[in-house]
PDB file of C-alpha atoms in Angstrom:
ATOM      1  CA  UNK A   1      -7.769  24.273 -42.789  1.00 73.00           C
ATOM      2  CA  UNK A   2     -10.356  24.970 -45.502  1.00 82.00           C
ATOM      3  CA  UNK A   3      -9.434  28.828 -45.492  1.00 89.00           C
ATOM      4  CA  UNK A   4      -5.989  27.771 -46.140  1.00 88.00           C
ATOM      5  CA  UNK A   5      -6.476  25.246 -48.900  1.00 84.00           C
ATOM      6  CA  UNK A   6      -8.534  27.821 -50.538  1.00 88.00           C
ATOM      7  CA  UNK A   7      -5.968  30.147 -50.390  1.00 91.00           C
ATOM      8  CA  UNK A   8      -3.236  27.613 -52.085  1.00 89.00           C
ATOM      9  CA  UNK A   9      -6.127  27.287 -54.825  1.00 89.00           C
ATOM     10  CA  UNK A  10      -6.154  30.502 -55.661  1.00 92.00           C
ATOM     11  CA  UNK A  11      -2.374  31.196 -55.512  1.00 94.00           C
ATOM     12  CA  UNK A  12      -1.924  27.845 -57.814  1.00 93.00           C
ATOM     13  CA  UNK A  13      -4.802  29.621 -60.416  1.00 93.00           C
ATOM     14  CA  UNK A  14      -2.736  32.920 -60.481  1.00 95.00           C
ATOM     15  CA  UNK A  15       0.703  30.916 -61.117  1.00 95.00           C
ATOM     16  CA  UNK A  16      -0.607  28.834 -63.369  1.00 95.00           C
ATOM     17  CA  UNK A  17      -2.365  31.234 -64.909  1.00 95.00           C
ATOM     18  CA  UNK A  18       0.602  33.687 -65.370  1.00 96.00           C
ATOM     19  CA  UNK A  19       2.981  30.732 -66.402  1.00 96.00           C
ATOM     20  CA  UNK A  20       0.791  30.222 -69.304  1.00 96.00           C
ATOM     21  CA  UNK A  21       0.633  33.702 -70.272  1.00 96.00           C
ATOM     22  CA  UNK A  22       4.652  33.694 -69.827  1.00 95.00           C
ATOM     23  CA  UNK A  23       5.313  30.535 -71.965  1.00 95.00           C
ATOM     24  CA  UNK A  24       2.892  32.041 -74.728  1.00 96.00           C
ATOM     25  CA  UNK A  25       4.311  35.058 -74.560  1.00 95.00           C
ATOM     26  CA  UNK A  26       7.213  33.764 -74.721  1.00 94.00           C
ATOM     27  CA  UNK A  27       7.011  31.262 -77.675  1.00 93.00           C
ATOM     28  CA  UNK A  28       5.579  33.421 -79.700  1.00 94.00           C
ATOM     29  CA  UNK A  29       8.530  36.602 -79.829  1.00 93.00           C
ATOM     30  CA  UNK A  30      10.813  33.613 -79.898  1.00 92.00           C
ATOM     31  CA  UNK A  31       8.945  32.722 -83.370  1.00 91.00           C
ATOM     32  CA  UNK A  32       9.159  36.292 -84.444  1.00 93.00           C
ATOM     33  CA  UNK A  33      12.255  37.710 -83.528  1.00 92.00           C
ATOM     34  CA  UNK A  34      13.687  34.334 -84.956  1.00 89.00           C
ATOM     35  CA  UNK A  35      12.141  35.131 -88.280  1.00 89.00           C
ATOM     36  CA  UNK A  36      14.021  38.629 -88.582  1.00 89.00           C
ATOM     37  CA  UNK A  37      17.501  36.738 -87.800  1.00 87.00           C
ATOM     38  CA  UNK A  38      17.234  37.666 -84.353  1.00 88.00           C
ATOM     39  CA  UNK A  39      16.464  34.237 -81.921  1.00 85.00           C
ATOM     40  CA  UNK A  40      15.894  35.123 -78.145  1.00 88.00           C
ATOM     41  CA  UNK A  41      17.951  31.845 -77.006  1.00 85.00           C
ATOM     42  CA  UNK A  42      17.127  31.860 -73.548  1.00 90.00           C
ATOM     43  CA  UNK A  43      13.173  31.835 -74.129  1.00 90.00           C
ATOM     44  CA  UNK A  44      13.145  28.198 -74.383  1.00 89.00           C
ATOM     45  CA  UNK A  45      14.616  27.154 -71.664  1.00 90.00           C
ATOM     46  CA  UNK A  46      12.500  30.215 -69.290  1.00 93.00           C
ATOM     47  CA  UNK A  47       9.346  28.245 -71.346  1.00 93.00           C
ATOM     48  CA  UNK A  48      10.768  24.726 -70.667  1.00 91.00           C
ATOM     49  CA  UNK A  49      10.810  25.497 -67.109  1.00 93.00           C
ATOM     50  CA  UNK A  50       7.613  27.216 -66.897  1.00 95.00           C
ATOM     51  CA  UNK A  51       6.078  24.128 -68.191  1.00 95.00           C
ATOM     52  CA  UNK A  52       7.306  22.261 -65.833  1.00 94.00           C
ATOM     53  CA  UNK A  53       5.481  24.028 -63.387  1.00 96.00           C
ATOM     54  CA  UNK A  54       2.475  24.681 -65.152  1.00 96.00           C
ATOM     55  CA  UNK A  55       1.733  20.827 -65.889  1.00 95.00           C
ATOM     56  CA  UNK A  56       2.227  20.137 -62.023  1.00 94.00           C
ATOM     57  CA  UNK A  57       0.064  22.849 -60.719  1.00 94.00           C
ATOM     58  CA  UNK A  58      -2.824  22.753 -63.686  1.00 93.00           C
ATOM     59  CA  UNK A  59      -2.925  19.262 -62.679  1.00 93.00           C
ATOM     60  CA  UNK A  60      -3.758  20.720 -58.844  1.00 93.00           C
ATOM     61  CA  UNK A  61      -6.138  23.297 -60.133  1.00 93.00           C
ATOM     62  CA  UNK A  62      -8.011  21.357 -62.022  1.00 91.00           C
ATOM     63  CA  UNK A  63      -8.085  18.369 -59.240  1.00 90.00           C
ATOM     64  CA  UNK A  64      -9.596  20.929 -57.280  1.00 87.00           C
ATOM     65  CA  UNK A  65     -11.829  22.416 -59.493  1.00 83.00           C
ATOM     66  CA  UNK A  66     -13.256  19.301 -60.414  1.00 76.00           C
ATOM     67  CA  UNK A  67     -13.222  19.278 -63.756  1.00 73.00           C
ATOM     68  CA  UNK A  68     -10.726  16.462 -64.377  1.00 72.00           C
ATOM     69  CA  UNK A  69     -11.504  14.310 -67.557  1.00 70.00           C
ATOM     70  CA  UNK A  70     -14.349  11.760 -66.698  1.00 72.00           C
ATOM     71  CA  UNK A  71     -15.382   9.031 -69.004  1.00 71.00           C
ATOM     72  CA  UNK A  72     -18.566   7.660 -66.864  1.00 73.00           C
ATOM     73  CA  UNK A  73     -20.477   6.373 -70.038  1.00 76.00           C
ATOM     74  CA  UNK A  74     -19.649   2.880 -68.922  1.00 79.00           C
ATOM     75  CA  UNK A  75     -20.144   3.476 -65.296  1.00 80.00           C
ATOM     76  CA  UNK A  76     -23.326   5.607 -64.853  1.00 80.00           C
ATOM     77  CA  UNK A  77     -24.742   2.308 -65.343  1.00 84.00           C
ATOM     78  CA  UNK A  78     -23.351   0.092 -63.402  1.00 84.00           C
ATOM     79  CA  UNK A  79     -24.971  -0.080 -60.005  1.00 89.00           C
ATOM     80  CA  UNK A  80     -24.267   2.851 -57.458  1.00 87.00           C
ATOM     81  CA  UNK A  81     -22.198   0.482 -54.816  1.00 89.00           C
ATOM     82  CA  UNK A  82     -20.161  -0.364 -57.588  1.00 89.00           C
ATOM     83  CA  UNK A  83     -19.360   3.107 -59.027  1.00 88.00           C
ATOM     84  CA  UNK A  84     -18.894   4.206 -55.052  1.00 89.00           C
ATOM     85  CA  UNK A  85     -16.336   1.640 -55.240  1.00 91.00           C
ATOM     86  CA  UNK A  86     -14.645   2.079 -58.398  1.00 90.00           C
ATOM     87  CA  UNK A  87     -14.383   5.687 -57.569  1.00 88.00           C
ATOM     88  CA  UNK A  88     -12.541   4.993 -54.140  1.00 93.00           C
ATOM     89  CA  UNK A  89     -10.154   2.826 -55.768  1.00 94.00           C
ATOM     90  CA  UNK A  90      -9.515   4.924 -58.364  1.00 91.00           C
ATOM     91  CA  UNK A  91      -8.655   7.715 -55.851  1.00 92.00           C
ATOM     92  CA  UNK A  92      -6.499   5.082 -53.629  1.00 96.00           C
ATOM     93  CA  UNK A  93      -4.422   4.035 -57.229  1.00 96.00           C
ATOM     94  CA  UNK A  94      -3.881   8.297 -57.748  1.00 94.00           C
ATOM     95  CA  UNK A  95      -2.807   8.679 -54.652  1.00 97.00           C
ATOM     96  CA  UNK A  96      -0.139   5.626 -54.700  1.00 98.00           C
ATOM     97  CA  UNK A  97       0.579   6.886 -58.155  1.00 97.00           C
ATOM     98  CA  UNK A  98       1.077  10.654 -56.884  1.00 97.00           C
ATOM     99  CA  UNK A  99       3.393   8.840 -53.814  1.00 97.00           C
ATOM    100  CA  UNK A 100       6.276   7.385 -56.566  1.00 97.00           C
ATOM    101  CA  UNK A 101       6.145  10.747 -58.319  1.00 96.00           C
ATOM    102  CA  UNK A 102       7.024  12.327 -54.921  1.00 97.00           C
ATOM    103  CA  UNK A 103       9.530   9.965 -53.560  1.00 96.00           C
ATOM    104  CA  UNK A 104      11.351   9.395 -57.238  1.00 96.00           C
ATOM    105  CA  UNK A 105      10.775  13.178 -57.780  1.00 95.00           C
ATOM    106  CA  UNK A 106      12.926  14.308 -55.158  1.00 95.00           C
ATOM    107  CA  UNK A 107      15.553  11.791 -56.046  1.00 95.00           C
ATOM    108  CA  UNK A 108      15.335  13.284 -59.604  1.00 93.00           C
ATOM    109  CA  UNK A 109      15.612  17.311 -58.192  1.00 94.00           C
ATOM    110  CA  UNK A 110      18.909  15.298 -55.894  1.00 93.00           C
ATOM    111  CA  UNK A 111      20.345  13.662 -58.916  1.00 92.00           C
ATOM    112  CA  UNK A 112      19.969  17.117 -61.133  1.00 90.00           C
ATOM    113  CA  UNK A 113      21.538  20.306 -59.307  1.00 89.00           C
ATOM    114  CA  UNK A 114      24.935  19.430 -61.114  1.00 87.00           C
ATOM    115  CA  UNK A 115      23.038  19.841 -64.639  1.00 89.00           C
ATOM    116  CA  UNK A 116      22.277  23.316 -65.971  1.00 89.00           C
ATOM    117  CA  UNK A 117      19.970  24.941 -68.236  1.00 86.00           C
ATOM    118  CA  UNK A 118      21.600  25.943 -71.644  1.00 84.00           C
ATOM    119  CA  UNK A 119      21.300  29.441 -71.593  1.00 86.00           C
ATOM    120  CA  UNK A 120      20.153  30.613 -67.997  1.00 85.00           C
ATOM    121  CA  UNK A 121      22.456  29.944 -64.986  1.00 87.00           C
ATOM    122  CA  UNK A 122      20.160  28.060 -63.010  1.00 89.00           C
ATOM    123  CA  UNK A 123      20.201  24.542 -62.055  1.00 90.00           C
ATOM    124  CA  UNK A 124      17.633  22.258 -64.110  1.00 89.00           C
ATOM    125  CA  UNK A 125      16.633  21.106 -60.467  1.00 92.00           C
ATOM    126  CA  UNK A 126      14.389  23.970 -60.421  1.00 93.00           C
ATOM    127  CA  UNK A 127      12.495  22.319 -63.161  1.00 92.00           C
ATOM    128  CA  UNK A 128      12.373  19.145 -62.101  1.00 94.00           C
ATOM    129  CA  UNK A 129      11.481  20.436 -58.691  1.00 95.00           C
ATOM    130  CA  UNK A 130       7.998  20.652 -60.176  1.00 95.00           C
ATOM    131  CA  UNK A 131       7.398  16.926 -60.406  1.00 96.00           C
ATOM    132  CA  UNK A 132       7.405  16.499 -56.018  1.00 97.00           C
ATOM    133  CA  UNK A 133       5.768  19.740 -55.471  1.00 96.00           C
ATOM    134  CA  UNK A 134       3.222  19.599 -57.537  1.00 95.00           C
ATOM    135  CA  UNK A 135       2.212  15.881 -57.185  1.00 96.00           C
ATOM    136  CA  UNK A 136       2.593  16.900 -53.325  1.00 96.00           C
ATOM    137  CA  UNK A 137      -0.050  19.161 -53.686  1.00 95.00           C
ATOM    138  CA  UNK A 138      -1.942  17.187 -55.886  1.00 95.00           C
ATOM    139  CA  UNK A 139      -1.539  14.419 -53.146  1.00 96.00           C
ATOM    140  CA  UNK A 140      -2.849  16.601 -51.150  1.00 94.00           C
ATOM    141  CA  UNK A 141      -6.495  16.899 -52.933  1.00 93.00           C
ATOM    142  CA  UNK A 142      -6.673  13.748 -53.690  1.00 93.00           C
ATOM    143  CA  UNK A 143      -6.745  12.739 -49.919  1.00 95.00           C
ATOM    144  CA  UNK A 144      -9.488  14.392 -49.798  1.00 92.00           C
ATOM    145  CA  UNK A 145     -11.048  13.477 -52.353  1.00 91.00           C
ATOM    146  CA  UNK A 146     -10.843   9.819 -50.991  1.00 94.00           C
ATOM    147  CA  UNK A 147     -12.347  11.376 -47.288  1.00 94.00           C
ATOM    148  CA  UNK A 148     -15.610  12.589 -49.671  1.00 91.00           C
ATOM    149  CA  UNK A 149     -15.884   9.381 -51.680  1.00 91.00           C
ATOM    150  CA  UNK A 150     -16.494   7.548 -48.859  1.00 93.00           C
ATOM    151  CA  UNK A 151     -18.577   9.678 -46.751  1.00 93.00           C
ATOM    152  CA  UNK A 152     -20.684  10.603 -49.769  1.00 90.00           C
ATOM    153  CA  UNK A 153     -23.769   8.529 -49.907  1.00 90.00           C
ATOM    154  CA  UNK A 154     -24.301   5.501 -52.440  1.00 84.00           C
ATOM    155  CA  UNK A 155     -27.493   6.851 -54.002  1.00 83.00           C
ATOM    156  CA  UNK A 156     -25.164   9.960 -54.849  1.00 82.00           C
ATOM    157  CA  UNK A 157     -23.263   8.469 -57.137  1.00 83.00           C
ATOM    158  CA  UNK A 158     -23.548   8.175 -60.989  1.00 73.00           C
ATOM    159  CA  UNK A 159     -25.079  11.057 -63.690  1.00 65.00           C
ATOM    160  CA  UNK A 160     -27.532  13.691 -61.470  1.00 56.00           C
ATOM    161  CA  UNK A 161     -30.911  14.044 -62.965  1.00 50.00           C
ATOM    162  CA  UNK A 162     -31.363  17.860 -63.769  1.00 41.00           C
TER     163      UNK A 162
END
């Protein structure tokens, strides 16, 4: 199981990474060509999708990474039990938040085949497919991410002296 959510890691890091290169790419011709009379149209609706995709899975690859944004200037010092706590209900309110973007994000990808991107003949489902996937997978980490929280040890929690 680890081997395999490894594996989704990395392929996540590569998309991600090459959707960003993509969308910057991307943008920037747009800008340019635009500037000599001569507007790619289609670029911003291959970057609007691309986004899409890119906000879902960066949110994955970071989860994963651990380097998710972390005020802790209030709670390194509160007492351990209670930033054990705090962090397990903060994982238990992501993961009932990541559970309404699923279920209402595949209602949204159901309610959005009829509606088509502007330029490309593809169905704006494909973007909004992004929202259930990638909170899926998100979902995913965060599980266990609750599992560690509570098997890792009280006096492990808070700002580790170096």
């Amino acid at each position: 199981m680890k081997k395999l959510s490894e594996m989704v890691y990395k392929v996540e890091a590569v998309i991600s990474s090459a959707l960003l290169i993509i969308i910057s790419v991307l943008v920037f011709g747009s800008a340019v060509t635009r500037t000599f009379g001569m507007p790619i149209n289609w670029a911003q609706d291959i970057s609007l999708l691309a986004f899409g995709w890119l906000t879902f899975l960066g949110a994955d690859v970071v989860a994963r990474s651990g380097k998710l944004i972390n005020i802790d200037m209030l709670t390194n010092r509160l007492p351990k039990l209670v930033q054990k706590i705090l962090g397990i209900v903060f994982d238990i309110m992501m993961l009932l938040f990541l559970f309404i973007l699923i279920v209402y994000g595949f209602l949204l990808v159901s309610q959005s085949w009829a509606r088509m991107f502007n330029t490309l003949k593809l169905s704006y489902a494909w973007c909004t497919l992004a929202v259930p996937v990638g909170s899926l997978l998100l979902f995913t980490t965060m599980a266990g991410n609750l599992v560690a929280d509570i098997k890792k040890p009280q006096k492990d929690w808070g700002r580790q002296e170096v």
